[in-house]
mmCIF file with all atom_site columns, C-alpha atoms and ligand atoms in Angstrom:
data_model
loop_
_atom_site.group_PDB
_atom_site.id
_atom_site.type_symbol
_atom_site.label_atom_id
_atom_site.label_alt_id
_atom_site.label_comp_id
_atom_site.label_asym_id
_atom_site.label_entity_id
_atom_site.label_seq_id
_atom_site.pdbx_PDB_ins_code
_atom_site.Cartn_x
_atom_site.Cartn_y
_atom_site.Cartn_z
_atom_site.occupancy
_atom_site.B_iso_or_equiv
_atom_site.pdbx_formal_charge
_atom_site.auth_seq_id
_atom_site.auth_comp_id
_atom_site.auth_asym_id
_atom_site.auth_atom_id
_atom_site.pdbx_PDB_model_num
ATOM   1   C CA . UNK A 1 1   ? -11.346 19.966  -8.651  1.00 0.00 ? 1   UNK A CA 1
ATOM   2   C CA . UNK A 1 2   ? -11.773 16.100  -8.676  1.00 0.00 ? 2   UNK A CA 1
ATOM   3   C CA . UNK A 1 3   ? -9.672  14.066  -6.464  1.00 0.00 ? 3   UNK A CA 1
ATOM   4   C CA . UNK A 1 4   ? -9.403  10.255  -5.184  1.00 0.00 ? 4   UNK A CA 1
ATOM   5   C CA . UNK A 1 5   ? -8.354  8.988   -1.590  1.00 0.00 ? 5   UNK A CA 1
ATOM   6   C CA . UNK A 1 6   ? -6.537  5.853   -1.605  1.00 0.00 ? 6   UNK A CA 1
ATOM   7   C CA . UNK A 1 7   ? -5.252  3.757   2.175   1.00 0.00 ? 7   UNK A CA 1
ATOM   8   C CA . UNK A 1 8   ? -2.901  1.729   1.838   1.00 0.00 ? 8   UNK A CA 1
ATOM   9   C CA . UNK A 1 9   ? -3.586  -1.230  4.271   1.00 0.00 ? 9   UNK A CA 1
ATOM   10  C CA . UNK A 1 10  ? -1.536  -4.033  5.694   1.00 0.00 ? 10  UNK A CA 1
ATOM   11  C CA . UNK A 1 11  ? -1.047  -6.182  8.750   1.00 0.00 ? 11  UNK A CA 1
ATOM   12  C CA . UNK A 1 12  ? 0.900   -3.272  11.032  1.00 0.00 ? 12  UNK A CA 1
ATOM   13  C CA . UNK A 1 13  ? 0.766   -0.280  9.543   1.00 0.00 ? 13  UNK A CA 1
ATOM   14  C CA . UNK A 1 14  ? 4.875   -0.254  9.923   1.00 0.00 ? 14  UNK A CA 1
ATOM   15  C CA . UNK A 1 15  ? 6.381   -1.832  6.856   1.00 0.00 ? 15  UNK A CA 1
ATOM   16  C CA . UNK A 1 16  ? 4.234   -2.387  3.652   1.00 0.00 ? 16  UNK A CA 1
ATOM   17  C CA . UNK A 1 17  ? 1.495   -0.084  3.373   1.00 0.00 ? 17  UNK A CA 1
ATOM   18  C CA . UNK A 1 18  ? 4.119   2.705   5.081   1.00 0.00 ? 18  UNK A CA 1
ATOM   19  C CA . UNK A 1 19  ? 6.192   2.289   2.737   1.00 0.00 ? 19  UNK A CA 1
ATOM   20  C CA . UNK A 1 20  ? 3.304   1.830   -0.238  1.00 0.00 ? 20  UNK A CA 1
ATOM   21  C CA . UNK A 1 21  ? 2.340   5.618   0.777   1.00 0.00 ? 21  UNK A CA 1
ATOM   22  C CA . UNK A 1 22  ? 5.864   6.978   0.508   1.00 0.00 ? 22  UNK A CA 1
ATOM   23  C CA . UNK A 1 23  ? 6.261   5.513   -2.732  1.00 0.00 ? 23  UNK A CA 1
ATOM   24  C CA . UNK A 1 24  ? 3.055   6.611   -4.255  1.00 0.00 ? 24  UNK A CA 1
ATOM   25  C CA . UNK A 1 25  ? 3.270   10.484  -2.217  1.00 0.00 ? 25  UNK A CA 1
ATOM   26  C CA . UNK A 1 26  ? 7.154   10.628  -4.415  1.00 0.00 ? 26  UNK A CA 1
ATOM   27  C CA . UNK A 1 27  ? 5.329   8.820   -7.915  1.00 0.00 ? 27  UNK A CA 1
ATOM   28  C CA . UNK A 1 28  ? 2.347   11.911  -7.368  1.00 0.00 ? 28  UNK A CA 1
ATOM   29  C CA . UNK A 1 29  ? 4.675   15.037  -6.494  1.00 0.00 ? 29  UNK A CA 1
ATOM   30  C CA . UNK A 1 30  ? 7.194   13.347  -9.621  1.00 0.00 ? 30  UNK A CA 1
ATOM   31  C CA . UNK A 1 31  ? 3.491   13.632  -12.121 1.00 0.00 ? 31  UNK A CA 1
ATOM   32  C CA . UNK A 1 32  ? 2.321   16.729  -10.151 1.00 0.00 ? 32  UNK A CA 1
ATOM   33  C CA . UNK A 1 33  ? -0.455  14.920  -9.405  1.00 0.00 ? 33  UNK A CA 1
ATOM   34  C CA . UNK A 1 34  ? 0.154   15.358  -5.233  1.00 0.00 ? 34  UNK A CA 1
ATOM   35  C CA . UNK A 1 35  ? -3.612  17.407  -5.257  1.00 0.00 ? 35  UNK A CA 1
ATOM   36  C CA . UNK A 1 36  ? -5.031  14.941  -6.611  1.00 0.00 ? 36  UNK A CA 1
ATOM   37  C CA . UNK A 1 37  ? -4.222  12.198  -4.987  1.00 0.00 ? 37  UNK A CA 1
ATOM   38  C CA . UNK A 1 38  ? -4.947  12.543  -1.712  1.00 0.00 ? 38  UNK A CA 1
ATOM   39  C CA . UNK A 1 39  ? -3.349  8.713   0.109   1.00 0.00 ? 39  UNK A CA 1
ATOM   40  C CA . UNK A 1 40  ? -2.963  7.381   3.704   1.00 0.00 ? 40  UNK A CA 1
ATOM   41  C CA . UNK A 1 41  ? -2.182  4.151   4.993   1.00 0.00 ? 41  UNK A CA 1
ATOM   42  C CA . UNK A 1 42  ? -3.591  1.241   8.143   1.00 0.00 ? 42  UNK A CA 1
ATOM   43  C CA . UNK A 1 43  ? -2.749  -1.857  9.323   1.00 0.00 ? 43  UNK A CA 1
ATOM   44  C CA . UNK A 1 44  ? -5.816  -4.289  10.655  1.00 0.00 ? 44  UNK A CA 1
ATOM   45  C CA . UNK A 1 45  ? -3.904  -5.332  13.626  1.00 0.00 ? 45  UNK A CA 1
ATOM   46  C CA . UNK A 1 46  ? -3.881  -2.722  16.665  1.00 0.00 ? 46  UNK A CA 1
ATOM   47  C CA . UNK A 1 47  ? -0.550  -4.035  17.797  1.00 0.00 ? 47  UNK A CA 1
ATOM   48  C CA . UNK A 1 48  ? 1.591   -1.254  16.152  1.00 0.00 ? 48  UNK A CA 1
ATOM   49  C CA . UNK A 1 49  ? -0.840  2.573   16.893  1.00 0.00 ? 49  UNK A CA 1
ATOM   50  C CA . UNK A 1 50  ? 1.531   5.153   17.094  1.00 0.00 ? 50  UNK A CA 1
ATOM   51  C CA . UNK A 1 51  ? 4.415   3.752   15.983  1.00 0.00 ? 51  UNK A CA 1
ATOM   52  C CA . UNK A 1 52  ? 7.036   4.695   13.427  1.00 0.00 ? 52  UNK A CA 1
ATOM   53  C CA . UNK A 1 53  ? 7.916   2.213   10.851  1.00 0.00 ? 53  UNK A CA 1
ATOM   54  C CA . UNK A 1 54  ? 9.878   -0.664  11.593  1.00 0.00 ? 54  UNK A CA 1
ATOM   55  C CA . UNK A 1 55  ? 13.986  0.991   11.298  1.00 0.00 ? 55  UNK A CA 1
ATOM   56  C CA . UNK A 1 56  ? 13.966  -1.588  8.406   1.00 0.00 ? 56  UNK A CA 1
ATOM   57  C CA . UNK A 1 57  ? 11.706  -0.586  6.606   1.00 0.00 ? 57  UNK A CA 1
ATOM   58  C CA . UNK A 1 58  ? 12.721  2.792   6.563   1.00 0.00 ? 58  UNK A CA 1
ATOM   59  C CA . UNK A 1 59  ? 16.498  2.340   5.867   1.00 0.00 ? 59  UNK A CA 1
ATOM   60  C CA . UNK A 1 60  ? 15.570  0.740   2.645   1.00 0.00 ? 60  UNK A CA 1
ATOM   61  C CA . UNK A 1 61  ? 13.067  3.706   1.753   1.00 0.00 ? 61  UNK A CA 1
ATOM   62  C CA . UNK A 1 62  ? 15.635  6.260   2.559   1.00 0.00 ? 62  UNK A CA 1
ATOM   63  C CA . UNK A 1 63  ? 17.980  4.372   0.424   1.00 0.00 ? 63  UNK A CA 1
ATOM   64  C CA . UNK A 1 64  ? 15.559  5.175   -2.618  1.00 0.00 ? 64  UNK A CA 1
ATOM   65  C CA . UNK A 1 65  ? 14.732  8.341   -1.510  1.00 0.00 ? 65  UNK A CA 1
ATOM   66  C CA . UNK A 1 66  ? 11.445  8.072   0.283   1.00 0.00 ? 66  UNK A CA 1
ATOM   67  C CA . UNK A 1 67  ? 10.997  9.622   3.119   1.00 0.00 ? 67  UNK A CA 1
ATOM   68  C CA . UNK A 1 68  ? 8.591   7.441   5.906   1.00 0.00 ? 68  UNK A CA 1
ATOM   69  C CA . UNK A 1 69  ? 10.241  8.983   9.424   1.00 0.00 ? 69  UNK A CA 1
ATOM   70  C CA . UNK A 1 70  ? 7.008   11.261  10.048  1.00 0.00 ? 70  UNK A CA 1
ATOM   71  C CA . UNK A 1 71  ? 4.325   8.102   9.718   1.00 0.00 ? 71  UNK A CA 1
ATOM   72  C CA . UNK A 1 72  ? 3.005   6.623   12.489  1.00 0.00 ? 72  UNK A CA 1
ATOM   73  C CA . UNK A 1 73  ? 0.730   3.491   13.069  1.00 0.00 ? 73  UNK A CA 1
ATOM   74  C CA . UNK A 1 74  ? -2.814  3.717   13.628  1.00 0.00 ? 74  UNK A CA 1
ATOM   75  C CA . UNK A 1 75  ? -5.936  1.051   12.291  1.00 0.00 ? 75  UNK A CA 1
ATOM   76  C CA . UNK A 1 76  ? -8.677  0.959   10.411  1.00 0.00 ? 76  UNK A CA 1
ATOM   77  C CA . UNK A 1 77  ? -12.027 2.389   10.720  1.00 0.00 ? 77  UNK A CA 1
ATOM   78  C CA . UNK A 1 78  ? -15.162 2.234   9.616   1.00 0.00 ? 78  UNK A CA 1
ATOM   79  C CA . UNK A 1 79  ? -14.755 5.926   8.878   1.00 0.00 ? 79  UNK A CA 1
ATOM   80  C CA . UNK A 1 80  ? -12.506 5.302   7.035   1.00 0.00 ? 80  UNK A CA 1
ATOM   81  C CA . UNK A 1 81  ? -14.657 2.626   4.052   1.00 0.00 ? 81  UNK A CA 1
ATOM   82  C CA . UNK A 1 82  ? -16.412 6.186   3.768   1.00 0.00 ? 82  UNK A CA 1
ATOM   83  C CA . UNK A 1 83  ? -13.389 8.603   3.753   1.00 0.00 ? 83  UNK A CA 1
ATOM   84  C CA . UNK A 1 84  ? -11.888 6.614   0.654   1.00 0.00 ? 84  UNK A CA 1
ATOM   85  C CA . UNK A 1 85  ? -12.311 5.882   -2.483  1.00 0.00 ? 85  UNK A CA 1
ATOM   86  C CA . UNK A 1 86  ? -10.190 2.871   -2.947  1.00 0.00 ? 86  UNK A CA 1
ATOM   87  C CA . UNK A 1 87  ? -9.254  0.990   0.397   1.00 0.00 ? 87  UNK A CA 1
ATOM   88  C CA . UNK A 1 88  ? -5.624  -1.515  -1.239  1.00 0.00 ? 88  UNK A CA 1
ATOM   89  C CA . UNK A 1 89  ? -4.955  -4.259  0.902   1.00 0.00 ? 89  UNK A CA 1
ATOM   90  C CA . UNK A 1 90  ? -1.175  -5.926  0.815   1.00 0.00 ? 90  UNK A CA 1
ATOM   91  C CA . UNK A 1 91  ? -2.381  -9.175  0.521   1.00 0.00 ? 91  UNK A CA 1
ATOM   92  C CA . UNK A 1 92  ? -5.666  -12.037 0.626   1.00 0.00 ? 92  UNK A CA 1
ATOM   93  C CA . UNK A 1 93  ? -5.567  -11.710 4.566   1.00 0.00 ? 93  UNK A CA 1
ATOM   94  C CA . UNK A 1 94  ? -5.441  -8.251  4.684   1.00 0.00 ? 94  UNK A CA 1
ATOM   95  C CA . UNK A 1 95  ? -8.567  -8.074  2.199   1.00 0.00 ? 95  UNK A CA 1
ATOM   96  C CA . UNK A 1 96  ? -10.223 -10.731 4.333   1.00 0.00 ? 96  UNK A CA 1
ATOM   97  C CA . UNK A 1 97  ? -10.029 -8.763  7.366   1.00 0.00 ? 97  UNK A CA 1
ATOM   98  C CA . UNK A 1 98  ? -11.163 -5.608  5.505   1.00 0.00 ? 98  UNK A CA 1
ATOM   99  C CA . UNK A 1 99  ? -14.150 -7.732  4.129   1.00 0.00 ? 99  UNK A CA 1
ATOM   100 C CA . UNK A 1 100 ? -15.342 -8.653  7.788   1.00 0.00 ? 100 UNK A CA 1
ATOM   101 C CA . UNK A 1 101 ? -15.920 -5.001  8.532   1.00 0.00 ? 101 UNK A CA 1
ATOM   102 C CA . UNK A 1 102 ? -16.560 -3.521  6.039   1.00 0.00 ? 102 UNK A CA 1
ATOM   103 C CA . UNK A 1 103 ? -20.187 -1.880  5.074   1.00 0.00 ? 103 UNK A CA 1
ATOM   104 C CA . UNK A 1 104 ? -21.844 -4.185  2.612   1.00 0.00 ? 104 UNK A CA 1
ATOM   105 C CA . UNK A 1 105 ? -22.340 -0.478  0.219   1.00 0.00 ? 105 UNK A CA 1
ATOM   106 C CA . UNK A 1 106 ? -18.221 -0.206  0.144   1.00 0.00 ? 106 UNK A CA 1
ATOM   107 C CA . UNK A 1 107 ? -17.170 -3.753  -0.745  1.00 0.00 ? 107 UNK A CA 1
ATOM   108 C CA . UNK A 1 108 ? -16.054 -2.541  -3.996  1.00 0.00 ? 108 UNK A CA 1
ATOM   109 C CA . UNK A 1 109 ? -13.124 -0.568  -3.022  1.00 0.00 ? 109 UNK A CA 1
ATOM   110 C CA . UNK A 1 110 ? -11.382 -2.889  -1.265  1.00 0.00 ? 110 UNK A CA 1
ATOM   111 C CA . UNK A 1 111 ? -8.545  -4.302  -4.075  1.00 0.00 ? 111 UNK A CA 1
ATOM   112 C CA . UNK A 1 112 ? -5.140  -5.725  -4.281  1.00 0.00 ? 112 UNK A CA 1
ATOM   113 C CA . UNK A 1 113 ? -2.263  -3.392  -4.153  1.00 0.00 ? 113 UNK A CA 1
ATOM   114 C CA . UNK A 1 114 ? -0.591  -6.041  -7.070  1.00 0.00 ? 114 UNK A CA 1
ATOM   115 C CA . UNK A 1 115 ? -3.665  -5.978  -8.868  1.00 0.00 ? 115 UNK A CA 1
ATOM   116 C CA . UNK A 1 116 ? -2.287  -2.506  -10.666 1.00 0.00 ? 116 UNK A CA 1
ATOM   117 C CA . UNK A 1 117 ? 1.415   -4.065  -11.258 1.00 0.00 ? 117 UNK A CA 1
ATOM   118 C CA . UNK A 1 118 ? -0.662  -6.930  -13.607 1.00 0.00 ? 118 UNK A CA 1
ATOM   119 C CA . UNK A 1 119 ? -2.800  -4.337  -15.266 1.00 0.00 ? 119 UNK A CA 1
ATOM   120 C CA . UNK A 1 120 ? 0.369   -2.228  -16.824 1.00 0.00 ? 120 UNK A CA 1
ATOM   121 C CA . UNK A 1 121 ? 1.916   -5.280  -16.993 1.00 0.00 ? 121 UNK A CA 1
ATOM   122 C CA . UNK A 1 122 ? 4.791   -4.970  -14.627 1.00 0.00 ? 122 UNK A CA 1
ATOM   123 C CA . UNK A 1 123 ? 4.283   -8.552  -12.575 1.00 0.00 ? 123 UNK A CA 1
ATOM   124 C CA . UNK A 1 124 ? 8.278   -8.648  -13.614 1.00 0.00 ? 124 UNK A CA 1
ATOM   125 C CA . UNK A 1 125 ? 8.526   -6.456  -11.000 1.00 0.00 ? 125 UNK A CA 1
ATOM   126 C CA . UNK A 1 126 ? 9.439   -8.837  -7.434  1.00 0.00 ? 126 UNK A CA 1
ATOM   127 C CA . UNK A 1 127 ? 12.723  -10.172 -9.456  1.00 0.00 ? 127 UNK A CA 1
ATOM   128 C CA . UNK A 1 128 ? 14.190  -12.739 -7.293  1.00 0.00 ? 128 UNK A CA 1
ATOM   129 C CA . UNK A 1 129 ? 11.061  -12.849 -5.399  1.00 0.00 ? 129 UNK A CA 1
ATOM   130 C CA . UNK A 1 130 ? 9.511   -14.781 -8.137  1.00 0.00 ? 130 UNK A CA 1
ATOM   131 C CA . UNK A 1 131 ? 11.447  -17.782 -7.702  1.00 0.00 ? 131 UNK A CA 1
ATOM   132 C CA . UNK A 1 132 ? 10.663  -18.220 -4.003  1.00 0.00 ? 132 UNK A CA 1
ATOM   133 C CA . UNK A 1 133 ? 8.358   -21.478 -4.556  1.00 0.00 ? 133 UNK A CA 1
ATOM   134 C CA . UNK A 1 134 ? 5.431   -20.070 -1.654  1.00 0.00 ? 134 UNK A CA 1
ATOM   135 C CA . UNK A 1 135 ? 5.673   -16.664 -3.490  1.00 0.00 ? 135 UNK A CA 1
ATOM   136 C CA . UNK A 1 136 ? 1.913   -15.278 -4.824  1.00 0.00 ? 136 UNK A CA 1
ATOM   137 C CA . UNK A 1 137 ? 2.846   -12.382 -7.343  1.00 0.00 ? 137 UNK A CA 1
ATOM   138 C CA . UNK A 1 138 ? -0.523  -11.633 -6.094  1.00 0.00 ? 138 UNK A CA 1
ATOM   139 C CA . UNK A 1 139 ? 0.884   -10.353 -3.060  1.00 0.00 ? 139 UNK A CA 1
ATOM   140 C CA . UNK A 1 140 ? 3.099   -7.870  -1.318  1.00 0.00 ? 140 UNK A CA 1
ATOM   141 C CA . UNK A 1 141 ? 5.612   -10.135 0.520   1.00 0.00 ? 141 UNK A CA 1
ATOM   142 C CA . UNK A 1 142 ? 5.546   -9.634  3.990   1.00 0.00 ? 142 UNK A CA 1
ATOM   143 C CA . UNK A 1 143 ? 8.893   -8.780  5.475   1.00 0.00 ? 143 UNK A CA 1
ATOM   144 C CA . UNK A 1 144 ? 8.247   -8.589  8.833   1.00 0.00 ? 144 UNK A CA 1
ATOM   145 C CA . UNK A 1 145 ? 10.080  -11.816 10.214  1.00 0.00 ? 145 UNK A CA 1
ATOM   146 C CA . UNK A 1 146 ? 12.459  -12.405 7.049   1.00 0.00 ? 146 UNK A CA 1
ATOM   147 C CA . UNK A 1 147 ? 15.661  -10.657 6.380   1.00 0.00 ? 147 UNK A CA 1
ATOM   148 C CA . UNK A 1 148 ? 17.016  -7.168  4.712   1.00 0.00 ? 148 UNK A CA 1
ATOM   149 C CA . UNK A 1 149 ? 16.160  -8.591  1.287   1.00 0.00 ? 149 UNK A CA 1
ATOM   150 C CA . UNK A 1 150 ? 12.327  -8.777  1.641   1.00 0.00 ? 150 UNK A CA 1
ATOM   151 C CA . UNK A 1 151 ? 12.415  -5.126  2.562   1.00 0.00 ? 151 UNK A CA 1
ATOM   152 C CA . UNK A 1 152 ? 13.625  -4.170  -1.236  1.00 0.00 ? 152 UNK A CA 1
ATOM   153 C CA . UNK A 1 153 ? 11.239  -6.949  -2.783  1.00 0.00 ? 153 UNK A CA 1
ATOM   154 C CA . UNK A 1 154 ? 8.365   -4.414  -1.181  1.00 0.00 ? 154 UNK A CA 1
ATOM   155 C CA . UNK A 1 155 ? 9.235   -1.585  -2.319  1.00 0.00 ? 155 UNK A CA 1
ATOM   156 C CA . UNK A 1 156 ? 9.709   -3.410  -6.362  1.00 0.00 ? 156 UNK A CA 1
ATOM   157 C CA . UNK A 1 157 ? 6.471   -4.500  -5.790  1.00 0.00 ? 157 UNK A CA 1
ATOM   158 C CA . UNK A 1 158 ? 5.614   -1.051  -4.314  1.00 0.00 ? 158 UNK A CA 1
ATOM   159 C CA . UNK A 1 159 ? 7.518   1.093   -7.086  1.00 0.00 ? 159 UNK A CA 1
ATOM   160 C CA . UNK A 1 160 ? 5.935   -1.592  -10.006 1.00 0.00 ? 160 UNK A CA 1
ATOM   161 C CA . UNK A 1 161 ? 2.488   -1.169  -8.781  1.00 0.00 ? 161 UNK A CA 1
ATOM   162 C CA . UNK A 1 162 ? 2.144   2.597   -8.045  1.00 0.00 ? 162 UNK A CA 1
ATOM   163 C CA . UNK A 1 163 ? 2.549   2.848   -11.230 1.00 0.00 ? 163 UNK A CA 1
ATOM   164 C CA . UNK A 1 164 ? 0.387   1.066   -12.340 1.00 0.00 ? 164 UNK A CA 1
ATOM   165 C CA . UNK A 1 165 ? -2.244  2.772   -9.990  1.00 0.00 ? 165 UNK A CA 1
ATOM   166 C CA . UNK A 1 166 ? -1.047  6.294   -11.143 1.00 0.00 ? 166 UNK A CA 1
ATOM   167 C CA . UNK A 1 167 ? -2.304  4.987   -14.559 1.00 0.00 ? 167 UNK A CA 1
ATOM   168 C CA . UNK A 1 168 ? -5.199  3.980   -13.854 1.00 0.00 ? 168 UNK A CA 1
ATOM   169 C CA . UNK A 1 169 ? -6.606  6.168   -12.217 1.00 0.00 ? 169 UNK A CA 1
ATOM   170 C CA . UNK A 1 170 ? -5.402  8.992   -14.287 1.00 0.00 ? 170 UNK A CA 1
ATOM   171 C CA . UNK A 1 171 ? -8.979  8.601   -16.466 1.00 0.00 ? 171 UNK A CA 1
ATOM   172 C CA . UNK A 1 172 ? -10.998 9.307   -13.552 1.00 0.00 ? 172 UNK A CA 1
ATOM   173 C CA . UNK A 1 173 ? -9.081  12.979  -13.370 1.00 0.00 ? 173 UNK A CA 1
ATOM   174 C CA . UNK A 1 174 ? -9.521  14.227  -16.143 1.00 0.00 ? 174 UNK A CA 1
ATOM   175 C CA . UNK A 1 175 ? -12.635 16.750  -15.236 1.00 0.00 ? 175 UNK A CA 1
HETATM 176 P P1 . 4NP B 2 .   ? 3.345   -4.893  8.268   1.00 0.00 ? 1   4NP B P1 1
HETATM 177 O O1 . 4NP B 2 .   ? 4.050   -6.322  8.685   1.00 0.00 ? 1   4NP B O1 1
HETATM 178 O O2 . 4NP B 2 .   ? 1.982   -5.349  7.209   1.00 0.00 ? 1   4NP B O2 1
HETATM 179 O O3 . 4NP B 2 .   ? 3.575   -4.748  6.997   1.00 0.00 ? 1   4NP B O3 1
HETATM 180 O O4 . 4NP B 2 .   ? 3.353   -3.918  8.706   1.00 0.00 ? 1   4NP B O4 1
HETATM 181 C C1 . 4NP B 2 .   ? 3.810   -6.516  9.888   1.00 0.00 ? 1   4NP B C1 1
HETATM 182 C C2 . 4NP B 2 .   ? 4.378   -6.125  11.143  1.00 0.00 ? 1   4NP B C2 1
HETATM 183 C C3 . 4NP B 2 .   ? 4.127   -6.353  12.266  1.00 0.00 ? 1   4NP B C3 1
HETATM 184 C C4 . 4NP B 2 .   ? 3.696   -7.087  12.349  1.00 0.00 ? 1   4NP B C4 1
HETATM 185 C C5 . 4NP B 2 .   ? 3.301   -8.434  11.028  1.00 0.00 ? 1   4NP B C5 1
HETATM 186 C C6 . 4NP B 2 .   ? 3.477   -8.104  9.582   1.00 0.00 ? 1   4NP B C6 1
HETATM 187 N N1 . 4NP B 2 .   ? 3.518   -8.199  13.435  1.00 0.00 ? 1   4NP B N1 1
HETATM 188 O O5 . 4NP B 2 .   ? 3.332   -9.458  13.980  1.00 0.00 ? 1   4NP B O5 1
HETATM 189 O O6 . 4NP B 2 .   ? 3.643   -7.527  14.811  1.00 0.00 ? 1   4NP B O6 1
#
């Protein structure tokens, strides 16, 4: 049976990418695709290796039924570019950091998560954040230095983009 392996990537692997992983796992279970799409997450930075996700991210996720408590921070490795079919970054800085270490043959695996929200016509998902002057709908907002609202926006963005990502992957799973 064909499977697809996806690694979500942010800077610290304690806010955005664990949130994307938790949302994706939940949606895959609902879609009965948990055995077809393998999901993991990692950070480009090394500051939070071995740590549980940020308490604020865990709390916001739990309120929507996602359990992030068992995830632990890790840093992306060269081997990940081989292991995963898609390396899905949260923002342009993550893409730039990934491209620096990516073997040239694997470069096409690097994508932005929010591309998949756009593909599915769900770019409205970010709500109020879209009215912020520096909001870029191509990126998942970095909530680390902000208030609680940032974590809700991250969840909205991940929910929309993971729906789009699953829809985009379905044709690859028919065999
Ligand atoms: P994340 O958020 O990349 O979504 O996990 C951050 C976590 C930590 C830091 C920045 C962003 N930091 O500067 O330590």
